Tab-separated table of C-alpha atoms in Angstrom:
chain	number	residue	atom	x	y	z
A	76	MET	CA	0.000	-0.015	-0.023
A	77	GLU	CA	2.736	2.388	0.969
A	78	LEU	CA	4.568	1.679	-2.326
A	79	ALA	CA	1.386	2.261	-4.315
A	80	LEU	CA	0.912	5.682	-2.590
A	81	SER	CA	4.603	6.612	-3.342
A	82	VAL	CA	4.153	5.747	-7.015
A	83	LEU	CA	0.871	7.595	-7.149
A	84	GLY	CA	2.539	10.614	-5.546
A	85	ILE	CA	5.346	10.563	-8.026
A	86	ILE	CA	2.938	10.237	-11.000
A	87	LEU	CA	0.864	13.088	-9.606
A	88	ALA	CA	4.003	15.268	-9.046
A	89	VAL	CA	5.097	14.614	-12.667
A	90	ALA	CA	1.667	15.473	-13.966
A	91	ILE	CA	1.517	18.700	-12.006
A	92	ALA	CA	5.080	19.599	-13.160
A	93	GLY	CA	4.117	18.966	-16.786
A	94	TRP	CA	1.001	20.997	-16.373
A	95	GLU	CA	2.902	23.913	-14.874
A	96	TYR	CA	5.537	23.624	-17.567
A	97	ARG	CA	2.865	23.957	-20.295
A	98	ARG	CA	1.241	26.878	-18.429
A	99	ALA	CA	4.616	28.672	-18.117
A	100	ASN	CA	5.317	28.256	-21.776
A	101	ARG	CA	1.926	29.690	-22.658
A	102	ALA	CA	2.562	32.659	-20.324
A	103	GLU	CA	6.018	33.275	-21.826
A	104	ALA	CA	4.528	33.250	-25.344
A	105	ALA	CA	1.830	35.680	-24.249
A	106	LEU	CA	4.529	37.940	-22.715
A	107	ASP	CA	6.516	37.749	-25.876
A	108	ARG	CA	3.437	38.822	-27.936
A	109	VAL	CA	2.966	41.792	-25.544
A	110	PHE	CA	6.612	42.874	-25.942
A	111	ASN	CA	6.449	42.476	-29.676
A	112	THR	CA	3.306	44.559	-30.021
A	113	LEU	CA	4.320	47.148	-27.468
A	114	PRO	CA	5.926	49.562	-29.993
A	115	GLN	CA	2.875	49.378	-32.296
A	116	ARG	CA	0.562	50.047	-29.381
A	117	LEU	CA	2.722	52.912	-28.228
A	118	VAL	CA	2.669	54.452	-31.756
A	119	ALA	CA	-1.107	54.136	-31.854
A	120	ASP	CA	-1.458	55.710	-28.391
A	121	LEU	CA	0.957	58.546	-29.368
A	122	ALA	CA	-1.013	59.120	-32.619
A	123	ARG	CA	-4.202	59.563	-30.613
A	124	MET	CA	-2.411	61.944	-28.224
A	125	ILE	CA	-0.755	64.087	-30.885
A	126	ASP	CA	-3.011	65.930	-33.319
A	127	THR	CA	-2.032	64.324	-36.750
A	128	ARG	CA	-3.846	66.892	-38.788
A	129	THR	CA	-1.727	69.084	-41.003
A	130	THR	CA	-0.159	71.641	-38.678
A	131	ALA	CA	2.048	73.759	-40.983
A	132	THR	CA	1.250	76.113	-43.733
A	133	PHE	CA	4.452	75.497	-45.701
A	134	ASP	CA	3.407	72.046	-46.938
A	135	GLU	CA	-0.206	71.279	-46.724
A	136	THR	CA	0.367	67.537	-47.335
A	137	ARG	CA	2.706	66.966	-44.314
A	138	THR	CA	1.157	65.505	-41.178
A	139	GLY	CA	2.390	66.111	-37.710
A	140	LEU	CA	3.660	62.612	-36.808
A	141	THR	CA	5.907	60.059	-38.555
A	142	THR	CA	7.376	56.867	-37.087
A	143	GLN	CA	9.907	54.384	-38.120
A	144	TYR	CA	12.161	51.586	-36.567
A	145	ALA	CA	15.927	51.472	-36.620
A	146	ASP	CA	18.639	49.895	-34.510
A	147	LEU	CA	20.445	53.076	-33.399
A	148	ASN	CA	22.386	51.692	-30.506
A	149	GLY	CA	23.712	48.509	-32.063
A	150	ASP	CA	22.034	46.124	-29.694
A	151	GLY	CA	20.353	44.143	-32.462
A	152	LYS	CA	16.847	45.303	-31.546
A	153	PRO	CA	15.143	48.247	-33.388
A	154	GLU	CA	14.228	51.390	-31.530
A	155	LEU	CA	11.028	53.318	-32.207
A	156	LEU	CA	11.632	56.723	-33.760
A	157	VAL	CA	8.758	59.190	-33.462
A	158	SER	CA	9.147	62.574	-35.194
A	159	TYR	CA	6.735	65.388	-35.141
A	160	LEU	CA	6.434	69.107	-36.023
A	161	SER	CA	7.036	71.229	-33.028
A	162	GLY	CA	6.311	74.613	-34.561
A	163	PRO	CA	6.328	76.069	-38.065
A	164	HIS	CA	10.147	75.946	-38.276
A	165	ASN	CA	11.017	73.034	-35.964
A	166	ILE	CA	10.882	69.286	-35.832
A	167	SER	CA	11.513	66.971	-32.867
A	168	LEU	CA	12.492	63.395	-32.737
A	169	GLN	CA	12.085	61.047	-29.729
A	170	VAL	CA	13.594	57.561	-29.750
A	171	PHE	CA	12.018	54.923	-27.510
A	172	GLY	CA	13.436	51.489	-26.721
A	173	MET	CA	14.349	49.055	-23.975
A	174	LYS	CA	16.446	50.949	-21.296
A	175	ASN	CA	17.269	47.662	-19.641
A	176	HIS	CA	15.931	44.218	-19.737
A	177	TRP	CA	12.388	45.199	-18.461
A	178	GLU	CA	11.975	48.983	-18.897
A	179	PHE	CA	10.731	50.550	-22.133
A	180	GLY	CA	11.185	54.335	-22.289
A	181	LEU	CA	12.707	57.420	-23.911
A	182	LEU	CA	16.282	56.890	-24.956
A	183	GLY	CA	17.080	60.248	-26.580
A	184	GLU	CA	15.592	63.306	-28.072
A	185	ILE	CA	16.644	65.728	-30.806
A	186	PHE	CA	15.184	69.090	-31.763
A	187	GLY	CA	15.756	70.314	-35.316
A	188	GLN	CA	15.515	74.012	-36.276
A	189	THR	CA	14.153	73.338	-39.707
A	190	PRO	CA	10.992	71.508	-40.738
A	191	THR	CA	12.834	68.808	-42.624
A	192	ASP	CA	12.550	65.119	-41.821
A	193	PHE	CA	15.179	63.157	-39.928
A	194	ASP	CA	17.169	60.539	-41.968
A	195	VAL	CA	18.590	57.356	-40.637
A	196	GLU	CA	21.991	56.552	-42.235
A	197	ASP	CA	25.378	55.234	-41.289
A	198	VAL	CA	27.574	58.323	-41.804
A	199	ASP	CA	30.650	57.066	-40.067
A	200	ASP	CA	30.785	53.549	-41.573
A	201	ASP	CA	30.748	51.773	-38.168
A	202	GLY	CA	27.685	49.595	-39.056
A	203	ILE	CA	25.365	51.511	-36.653
A	204	PRO	CA	23.114	54.124	-38.229
A	205	GLU	CA	23.101	57.797	-37.083
A	206	VAL	CA	20.259	60.236	-37.323
A	207	SER	CA	20.755	63.229	-39.661
A	208	VAL	CA	18.812	66.452	-40.089
A	209	VAL	CA	19.281	69.800	-41.729
A	210	GLU	CA	19.749	72.629	-39.223
A	211	ILE	CA	20.612	76.247	-39.162
A	212	ALA	CA	24.285	76.822	-40.085
A	213	LYS	CA	26.474	77.446	-37.049
A	214	GLY	CA	29.413	79.026	-38.880
A	215	PRO	CA	28.034	82.335	-40.125
A	216	ASP	CA	26.175	84.207	-37.425
A	217	LEU	CA	23.169	85.079	-39.642
A	218	PRO	CA	19.392	84.831	-38.930
A	219	TYR	CA	17.261	81.754	-39.822
A	220	VAL	CA	15.710	83.487	-42.860
A	221	MET	CA	19.037	83.806	-44.628
A	222	GLY	CA	18.739	80.098	-45.496
A	223	LEU	CA	22.210	78.846	-44.709
A	224	ARG	CA	22.006	75.320	-43.470
A	225	ASP	CA	24.215	72.386	-42.216
A	226	ARG	CA	23.483	68.712	-42.414
A	227	VAL	CA	24.039	67.405	-38.912
A	228	SER	CA	24.389	63.764	-37.847
A	229	TYR	CA	23.877	62.473	-34.340
A	230	LYS	CA	24.759	59.109	-32.759
A	231	LEU	CA	22.651	57.596	-29.960
A	232	THR	CA	24.673	56.868	-26.796
A	233	THR	CA	23.650	55.724	-23.471
A	234	SER	CA	23.413	59.376	-22.340
A	235	GLY	CA	21.339	60.558	-25.385
A	236	PHE	CA	22.290	61.985	-28.748
A	237	VAL	CA	25.803	63.315	-29.506
A	238	GLU	CA	26.748	65.240	-32.650
A	239	VAL	CA	29.226	63.319	-34.769
A	240	LYS	CA	29.289	65.126	-38.073
A	241	ARG	CA	28.345	68.520	-39.449
A	242	VAL	CA	28.493	69.253	-43.240
A	243	LYS	CA	27.876	72.728	-44.729
A	244	CYS	CA	24.961	72.739	-47.215
A	245	TYR	CA	26.027	76.002	-48.730
A	246	SER	CA	28.932	77.314	-50.825
A	247	ALA	CA	31.300	80.257	-50.219
A	248	GLU	CA	29.218	82.059	-52.899
A	249	ASP	CA	25.992	81.470	-51.024
A	250	LEU	CA	27.600	82.848	-47.837
A	251	ARG	CA	28.880	85.975	-49.796
A	252	GLU	CA	25.315	86.601	-51.228
A	253	ALA	CA	23.707	86.128	-47.820
A	254	LEU	CA	26.173	88.549	-46.192
A	255	ALA	CA	25.699	91.099	-48.989
A	256	SER	CA	21.853	90.837	-48.684
A	257	TRP	CA	22.198	91.203	-44.834
A	258	HIS	CA	24.386	94.244	-45.084
A	259	ALA	CA	22.145	95.852	-47.755
A	260	SER	CA	19.096	95.375	-45.492
A	261	GLU	CA	20.883	97.074	-42.578
A	262	ALA	CA	21.776	100.126	-44.723
């Protein structure tokens, strides 16, 4: 009798362990589905929070929100990039991803001074893409309306974005013309 109860106990323990194992696998699969759909749900929630109607008069076809995915930190997992107009002459980019194994949140943010989109490209040939945008030129100390711009590239680091490259989008002749126009307007 004692042996029969022992065998029955072992069989029952194995059955319970198998049932718990199947239950844990289903729970893990459900958790994976949640993590895989989290960025899409976040985008949908952000789209509801941010007014996606056209917000600028310079281009009536442009909406206020764009999203894309790219692996900006080289961890093999894509981050969520959300860009939106933040005024008639500005654009903002926020990058969301996994901060650690369990925490999803904001990894970095860039504010552009022109209403052009951000581009994702590997500008330093290290295999990890950077974010590039056209900004007001830093070299000549001229106002925004003079139109001199630089193409600036940023790398996502653990502490946010860091500028890695700045290329002038204007020639010496463009600068001379802008300065001549500026001096003529002051006279």
